[in-house]
Amino acid sequence: MKYEDADILAFISNKSKQTSAPEKDAGSYENPGPNESSGNKAKDLEKKDLEKDLLTEASGPDLLPAFEEFPVPSSEALTDALSSETLTDALSSEALMEDNPQNSLNIVSNTVSQALSSLSRAAPGPVSSFFPDGSSFSRLSGKDELPFEVFDEYDIEASRVTPSLDEAFGIVTTGIEPLEITHSGATITGYIASARRSEIRLGTYVVVPYEGGEKLFARVGKLQYRQEFAVDDATEIHSRRMLNARASPINEADYKFLACLDPLCILYRKKADSALTRRMADRIPRPNTPILPVTDRLEVQTGLNIPEEGVFLGHLSVGGELVKTHSEPETVAYYLRNDYSMGDPLIFRHMLICGSTGTGKTFLSKNILRQFMTESNRYRLRNSPDKARKNPCLVIMDPQDEYSQIFEDNETLTEEDKFRFESEDVTYGRVQPTKAFVSKVEGQKYPGDKSRAEQIEFTIPFSLVKHNSWLISAAGMSELQYIGLEVLLGDFFKSSVPHTYLNFINHIENEGTRSYYVDSGKLHESSYDGIVRRVNSRFFPKVFDQDATPITEIVDKIFKAGQISVFPTEYISSPRIRDLIVLTIMSLIVDNKLNTTGIDAIKETPIILALDEAHRYLSSANGEHARLIISRFADAARQGRKEALGLFLITQDPQDIDDTVFKQVNTKLILNLNNDAAISSLKVPKEYERRIPYLKKGQMIIHSPDNSDIVEILGLSNCVVRHR
């Protein structure tokens, strides 16, 4: 055996190097004699000596560990381990018989390592920490002991906080920027492993564990690539090489893929069995802590402050893809708080749905409004003597004649759809107490062929104008003219003639009436003539006092708890007549809700007023007419909470809604919009503003500060009622 072989064995056995015999044997290898049998005998002798030395040293006292004590197996176990067929075969193999000392050295070294590894498994126990595999090479003594100092293990507490490290996107790193958190923001950078990079999007929700069980709940706010190596890829040669490559030249491992995390909150439990709660992000995670996907639905709901129950609006998503968890069902439902645990239900702080034409506003509105019409959804009235809770009455202004279809089931729903709805408390199916109230207009006929809901015809009596003079005041009427109109109406309703629109026109067109007001100085001549021109319209006679039941006589039929009352206007060709009908219904509700004395059917019923094309009626246009409308409905919006009146506004032009009303809207559901002015008027964070023009159909952003953090959701792919 060569000197180098003996040196290795001496290192293993802690013995002094024996050079004499190995040197002779080595010489016989290098200069073999003519007698082959003598060489073989020498090799057999070497093998036997090596086996003897190994057995002696393995069972001897010098094998005791230098640093720690552990159980030593019996000599029989050692003999079995070191006398195995593997060792014997290796030492007798043809490799040792060849004239290649290097092969002999490798085989002996590998075989010894395997034998000692088997020995280590036979005697379990603590090992020295500086050999990660715990091999017996670390148990040295005497003069050959390696000059290493014992040191404590690394603090691996951070890696023990979660069993799901195989799911990690990457780790928190300080290799790019220092970890930092302040009152105004934070800098937390994560390195994303190449295998998970395709799963990361802007807005992806992640958790970063702390020691002690707390978790940082965060959202990916920025993504970036950085070069891993010092390579200039902005050269002509490099670009041509990359572009001409037949296969994809990009190697993810050549680049650092970084995700900057925006902390949202810290999730924790006060006790092991207490509820999961959240607090502001007031600490940073340790470096090299894993960044994990959110797999617990409760963590998502708590982290984003989404109620666990309420009125269903949609499913949480990121970039148009549903957020999936390990819960059942795997999607995360978004609910609107609908109880009194934190004040009044949010419907009475008003909702807005806005989106461009064709983005699914009506489809979405049907699905949401249907959720409010469940038997269990009841609201209390502050002024009710018995403090009883009642179902709301849903009043819908319908310019496209689509909402009366809530009376019909969606026959395309499958059993799978219904099962999925039920698992997430999504209400579906027709609302039987749905009625269509049709205003009779001269020369116009309502087809009523889109649903089988009951149709009730009514007319608008001119008597309603007595306390709502703005119903017949045209846009552009000056303040003096409006004051003069109120004077004329007041005197007319004091007269004994029937209070109809035609009688009023005949009254103010009478020359004697004109002379009375002008000559007495009550009205200026130009103001009087301007009033007559504006109220003497060819449209008004077609609406007022038609041959039908006055709406004031069917109030009890319109405003009933648990009923949906739809007012279609599509069949009316004149926009001005449509506006008159809608404003009449709106004023009827607002007047009776705000006044201390009002019709009981309105005053004592919770009402949700759904107003499609809301910008037409709540516009901030100039003029006394618009100012009066806005001031009235701004009061209604402010007092809606205590009067159980909720506005559900639907529009494609949110920028046209007056600010005094818009500021009262708490919950905004924003679909695709391409109008910069409309997007700016919504006042959402900049990172969400940039995403609004790219929202797909059914994809929306919800901004509801009193309900949750701002999030993206997807609406249902099927309508819960008929939608054609």
PDB file of N, CA, C and O in Angstrom, residues 1-2 9 18 20-26 28-29 36-54 91-92 96-97:
ATOM      1  N   MET A   1       0.853  -1.200   0.000  1.00  0.00           N
ATOM      2  CA  MET A   1       0.000   0.000   0.000  1.00  0.00           C
ATOM      3  C   MET A   1       0.880   1.238   0.000  1.00  0.00           C
ATOM      4  O   MET A   1       1.893   1.317   0.693  1.00  0.00           O
ATOM      5  N   LYS A   2       0.529   2.217  -0.740  1.00  0.00           N
ATOM      6  CA  LYS A   2       1.319   3.442  -0.857  1.00  0.00           C
ATOM      7  C   LYS A   2       1.277   4.266   0.414  1.00  0.00           C
ATOM      8  O   LYS A   2       0.379   4.126   1.233  1.00  0.00           O
ATOM      9  N   LEU A   9      -5.611   6.323   6.157  1.00  0.00           N
ATOM     10  CA  LEU A   9      -6.054   5.411   7.217  1.00  0.00           C
ATOM     11  C   LEU A   9      -5.628   5.899   8.586  1.00  0.00           C
ATOM     12  O   LEU A   9      -6.349   5.757   9.575  1.00  0.00           O
ATOM     13  N   GLN A  18       2.446   4.746   9.859  1.00  0.00           N
ATOM     14  CA  GLN A  18       3.383   3.641   9.727  1.00  0.00           C
ATOM     15  C   GLN A  18       3.902   3.628   8.293  1.00  0.00           C
ATOM     16  O   GLN A  18       3.155   3.399   7.368  1.00  0.00           O
ATOM     17  N   SER A  20       7.105   2.102   7.182  1.00  0.00           N
ATOM     18  CA  SER A  20       8.037   1.081   6.694  1.00  0.00           C
ATOM     19  C   SER A  20       7.365   0.032   5.832  1.00  0.00           C
ATOM     20  O   SER A  20       7.735  -0.164   4.684  1.00  0.00           O
ATOM     21  N   ALA A  21       6.378  -0.624   6.368  1.00  0.00           N
ATOM     22  CA  ALA A  21       5.737  -1.681   5.589  1.00  0.00           C
ATOM     23  C   ALA A  21       5.028  -1.155   4.356  1.00  0.00           C
ATOM     24  O   ALA A  21       5.154  -1.698   3.277  1.00  0.00           O
ATOM     25  N   PRO A  22       4.260  -0.055   4.478  1.00  0.00           N
ATOM     26  CA  PRO A  22       3.612   0.471   3.266  1.00  0.00           C
ATOM     27  C   PRO A  22       4.588   0.844   2.181  1.00  0.00           C
ATOM     28  O   PRO A  22       4.322   0.705   1.005  1.00  0.00           O
ATOM     29  N   GLU A  23       5.803   1.392   2.594  1.00  0.00           N
ATOM     30  CA  GLU A  23       6.746   1.798   1.561  1.00  0.00           C
ATOM     31  C   GLU A  23       7.231   0.609   0.752  1.00  0.00           C
ATOM     32  O   GLU A  23       7.391   0.669  -0.453  1.00  0.00           O
ATOM     33  N   LYS A  24       7.469  -0.512   1.473  1.00  0.00           N
ATOM     34  CA  LYS A  24       7.902  -1.699   0.737  1.00  0.00           C
ATOM     35  C   LYS A  24       6.808  -2.172  -0.198  1.00  0.00           C
ATOM     36  O   LYS A  24       7.032  -2.519  -1.337  1.00  0.00           O
ATOM     37  N   ASP A  25       5.587  -2.201   0.305  1.00  0.00           N
ATOM     38  CA  ASP A  25       4.494  -2.651  -0.548  1.00  0.00           C
ATOM     39  C   ASP A  25       4.316  -1.731  -1.734  1.00  0.00           C
ATOM     40  O   ASP A  25       4.023  -2.161  -2.842  1.00  0.00           O
ATOM     41  N   ALA A  26       4.497  -0.445  -1.466  1.00  0.00           N
ATOM     42  CA  ALA A  26       4.359   0.499  -2.576  1.00  0.00           C
ATOM     43  C   ALA A  26       5.396   0.241  -3.631  1.00  0.00           C
ATOM     44  O   ALA A  26       5.161   0.349  -4.826  1.00  0.00           O
ATOM     45  N   SER A  28       6.674  -2.576  -4.361  1.00  0.00           N
ATOM     46  CA  SER A  28       6.314  -3.759  -5.135  1.00  0.00           C
ATOM     47  C   SER A  28       5.275  -3.453  -6.189  1.00  0.00           C
ATOM     48  O   SER A  28       5.223  -4.103  -7.215  1.00  0.00           O
ATOM     49  N   TYR A  29       4.456  -2.453  -5.914  1.00  0.00           N
ATOM     50  CA  TYR A  29       3.483  -2.049  -6.939  1.00  0.00           C
ATOM     51  C   TYR A  29       4.161  -1.344  -8.095  1.00  0.00           C
ATOM     52  O   TYR A  29       3.808  -1.513  -9.248  1.00  0.00           O
ATOM     53  N   GLU A  36       4.638 -13.394 -10.477  1.00  0.00           N
ATOM     54  CA  GLU A  36       3.327 -12.805 -10.202  1.00  0.00           C
ATOM     55  C   GLU A  36       2.741 -13.317  -8.903  1.00  0.00           C
ATOM     56  O   GLU A  36       2.037 -12.599  -8.199  1.00  0.00           O
ATOM     57  N   SER A  37       3.065 -14.550  -8.529  1.00  0.00           N
ATOM     58  CA  SER A  37       2.464 -15.110  -7.312  1.00  0.00           C
ATOM     59  C   SER A  37       2.938 -14.394  -6.074  1.00  0.00           C
ATOM     60  O   SER A  37       2.186 -14.184  -5.127  1.00  0.00           O
ATOM     61  N   SER A  38       4.204 -13.969  -6.042  1.00  0.00           N
ATOM     62  CA  SER A  38       4.688 -13.228  -4.865  1.00  0.00           C
ATOM     63  C   SER A  38       3.979 -11.897  -4.729  1.00  0.00           C
ATOM     64  O   SER A  38       3.681 -11.436  -3.627  1.00  0.00           O
ATOM     65  N   GLY A  39       3.696 -11.223  -5.852  1.00  0.00           N
ATOM     66  CA  GLY A  39       2.942  -9.954  -5.785  1.00  0.00           C
ATOM     67  C   GLY A  39       1.561 -10.147  -5.244  1.00  0.00           C
ATOM     68  O   GLY A  39       1.061  -9.345  -4.456  1.00  0.00           O
ATOM     69  N   ASN A  40       0.881 -11.209  -5.651  1.00  0.00           N
ATOM     70  CA  ASN A  40      -0.472 -11.456  -5.157  1.00  0.00           C
ATOM     71  C   ASN A  40      -0.475 -11.740  -3.673  1.00  0.00           C
ATOM     72  O   ASN A  40      -1.368 -11.320  -2.940  1.00  0.00           O
ATOM     73  N   LYS A  41       0.553 -12.490  -3.224  1.00  0.00           N
ATOM     74  CA  LYS A  41       0.621 -12.759  -1.785  1.00  0.00           C
ATOM     75  C   LYS A  41       0.802 -11.467  -1.002  1.00  0.00           C
ATOM     76  O   LYS A  41       0.227 -11.279   0.071  1.00  0.00           O
ATOM     77  N   ALA A  42       1.602 -10.559  -1.531  1.00  0.00           N
ATOM     78  CA  ALA A  42       1.808  -9.282  -0.841  1.00  0.00           C
ATOM     79  C   ALA A  42       0.512  -8.493  -0.746  1.00  0.00           C
ATOM     80  O   ALA A  42       0.213  -7.866   0.267  1.00  0.00           O
ATOM     81  N   LYS A  43      -0.258  -8.529  -1.820  1.00  0.00           N
ATOM     82  CA  LYS A  43      -1.538  -7.800  -1.809  1.00  0.00           C
ATOM     83  C   LYS A  43      -2.519  -8.450  -0.853  1.00  0.00           C
ATOM     84  O   LYS A  43      -3.280  -7.769  -0.158  1.00  0.00           O
ATOM     85  N   ASP A  44      -2.557  -9.777  -0.806  1.00  0.00           N
ATOM     86  CA  ASP A  44      -3.442 -10.439   0.158  1.00  0.00           C
ATOM     87  C   ASP A  44      -3.049 -10.090   1.575  1.00  0.00           C
ATOM     88  O   ASP A  44      -3.899  -9.856   2.446  1.00  0.00           O
ATOM     89  N   LEU A  45      -1.731 -10.034   1.818  1.00  0.00           N
ATOM     90  CA  LEU A  45      -1.270  -9.663   3.157  1.00  0.00           C
ATOM     91  C   LEU A  45      -1.672  -8.246   3.504  1.00  0.00           C
ATOM     92  O   LEU A  45      -2.094  -7.940   4.624  1.00  0.00           O
ATOM     93  N   GLU A  46      -1.565  -7.344   2.510  1.00  0.00           N
ATOM     94  CA  GLU A  46      -1.969  -5.947   2.754  1.00  0.00           C
ATOM     95  C   GLU A  46      -3.445  -5.845   3.088  1.00  0.00           C
ATOM     96  O   GLU A  46      -3.850  -5.111   3.984  1.00  0.00           O
ATOM     97  N   LYS A  47      -4.257  -6.625   2.391  1.00  0.00           N
ATOM     98  CA  LYS A  47      -5.697  -6.590   2.648  1.00  0.00           C
ATOM     99  C   LYS A  47      -6.007  -7.063   4.055  1.00  0.00           C
ATOM    100  O   LYS A  47      -6.810  -6.465   4.774  1.00  0.00           O
ATOM    101  N   LYS A  48      -5.364  -8.154   4.469  1.00  0.00           N
ATOM    102  CA  LYS A  48      -5.611  -8.671   5.810  1.00  0.00           C
ATOM    103  C   LYS A  48      -5.152  -7.685   6.880  1.00  0.00           C
ATOM    104  O   LYS A  48      -5.820  -7.483   7.894  1.00  0.00           O
ATOM    105  N   ASP A  49      -3.967  -7.055   6.654  1.00  0.00           N
ATOM    106  CA  ASP A  49      -3.484  -6.058   7.619  1.00  0.00           C
ATOM    107  C   ASP A  49      -4.444  -4.884   7.726  1.00  0.00           C
ATOM    108  O   ASP A  49      -4.694  -4.345   8.802  1.00  0.00           O
ATOM    109  N   LEU A  50      -4.988  -4.434   6.576  1.00  0.00           N
ATOM    110  CA  LEU A  50      -5.916  -3.298   6.585  1.00  0.00           C
ATOM    111  C   LEU A  50      -7.199  -3.639   7.332  1.00  0.00           C
ATOM    112  O   LEU A  50      -7.691  -2.853   8.146  1.00  0.00           O
ATOM    113  N   GLU A  51      -7.732  -4.866   7.095  1.00  0.00           N
ATOM    114  CA  GLU A  51      -8.929  -5.271   7.819  1.00  0.00           C
ATOM    115  C   GLU A  51      -8.674  -5.323   9.307  1.00  0.00           C
ATOM    116  O   GLU A  51      -9.489  -4.886  10.126  1.00  0.00           O
ATOM    117  N   LYS A  52      -7.512  -5.854   9.671  1.00  0.00           N
ATOM    118  CA  LYS A  52      -7.175  -5.972  11.100  1.00  0.00           C
ATOM    119  C   LYS A  52      -7.059  -4.612  11.756  1.00  0.00           C
ATOM    120  O   LYS A  52      -7.571  -4.363  12.851  1.00  0.00           O
ATOM    121  N   ASP A  53      -6.355  -3.668  11.056  1.00  0.00           N
ATOM    122  CA  ASP A  53      -6.195  -2.319  11.616  1.00  0.00           C
ATOM    123  C   ASP A  53      -7.541  -1.637  11.794  1.00  0.00           C
ATOM    124  O   ASP A  53      -7.801  -0.977  12.795  1.00  0.00           O
ATOM    125  N   LEU A  54      -8.408  -1.758  10.792  1.00  0.00           N
ATOM    126  CA  LEU A  54      -9.711  -1.100  10.883  1.00  0.00           C
ATOM    127  C   LEU A  54     -10.539  -1.658  12.005  1.00  0.00           C
ATOM    128  O   LEU A  54     -11.185  -0.931  12.768  1.00  0.00           O
ATOM    129  N   LEU A  91     -12.171  -4.511  -1.042  1.00  0.00           N
ATOM    130  CA  LEU A  91     -10.744  -4.736  -0.840  1.00  0.00           C
ATOM    131  C   LEU A  91     -10.216  -5.882  -1.698  1.00  0.00           C
ATOM    132  O   LEU A  91      -9.016  -6.002  -1.917  1.00  0.00           O
ATOM    133  N   SER A  92     -11.104  -6.743  -2.142  1.00  0.00           N
ATOM    134  CA  SER A  92     -10.670  -7.865  -2.971  1.00  0.00           C
ATOM    135  C   SER A  92     -10.972  -7.647  -4.443  1.00  0.00           C
ATOM    136  O   SER A  92     -10.852  -8.542  -5.241  1.00  0.00           O
ATOM    137  N   LEU A  96      -7.970  -3.171  -6.924  1.00  0.00           N
ATOM    138  CA  LEU A  96      -6.753  -3.209  -6.117  1.00  0.00           C
ATOM    139  C   LEU A  96      -5.662  -4.059  -6.775  1.00  0.00           C
ATOM    140  O   LEU A  96      -4.497  -3.953  -6.413  1.00  0.00           O
ATOM    141  N   MET A  97      -6.062  -4.883  -7.692  1.00  0.00           N
ATOM    142  CA  MET A  97      -5.093  -5.750  -8.352  1.00  0.00           C
ATOM    143  C   MET A  97      -4.462  -5.065  -9.540  1.00  0.00           C
ATOM    144  O   MET A  97      -3.490  -5.555 -10.104  1.00  0.00           O
TER     145      MET A  97
END
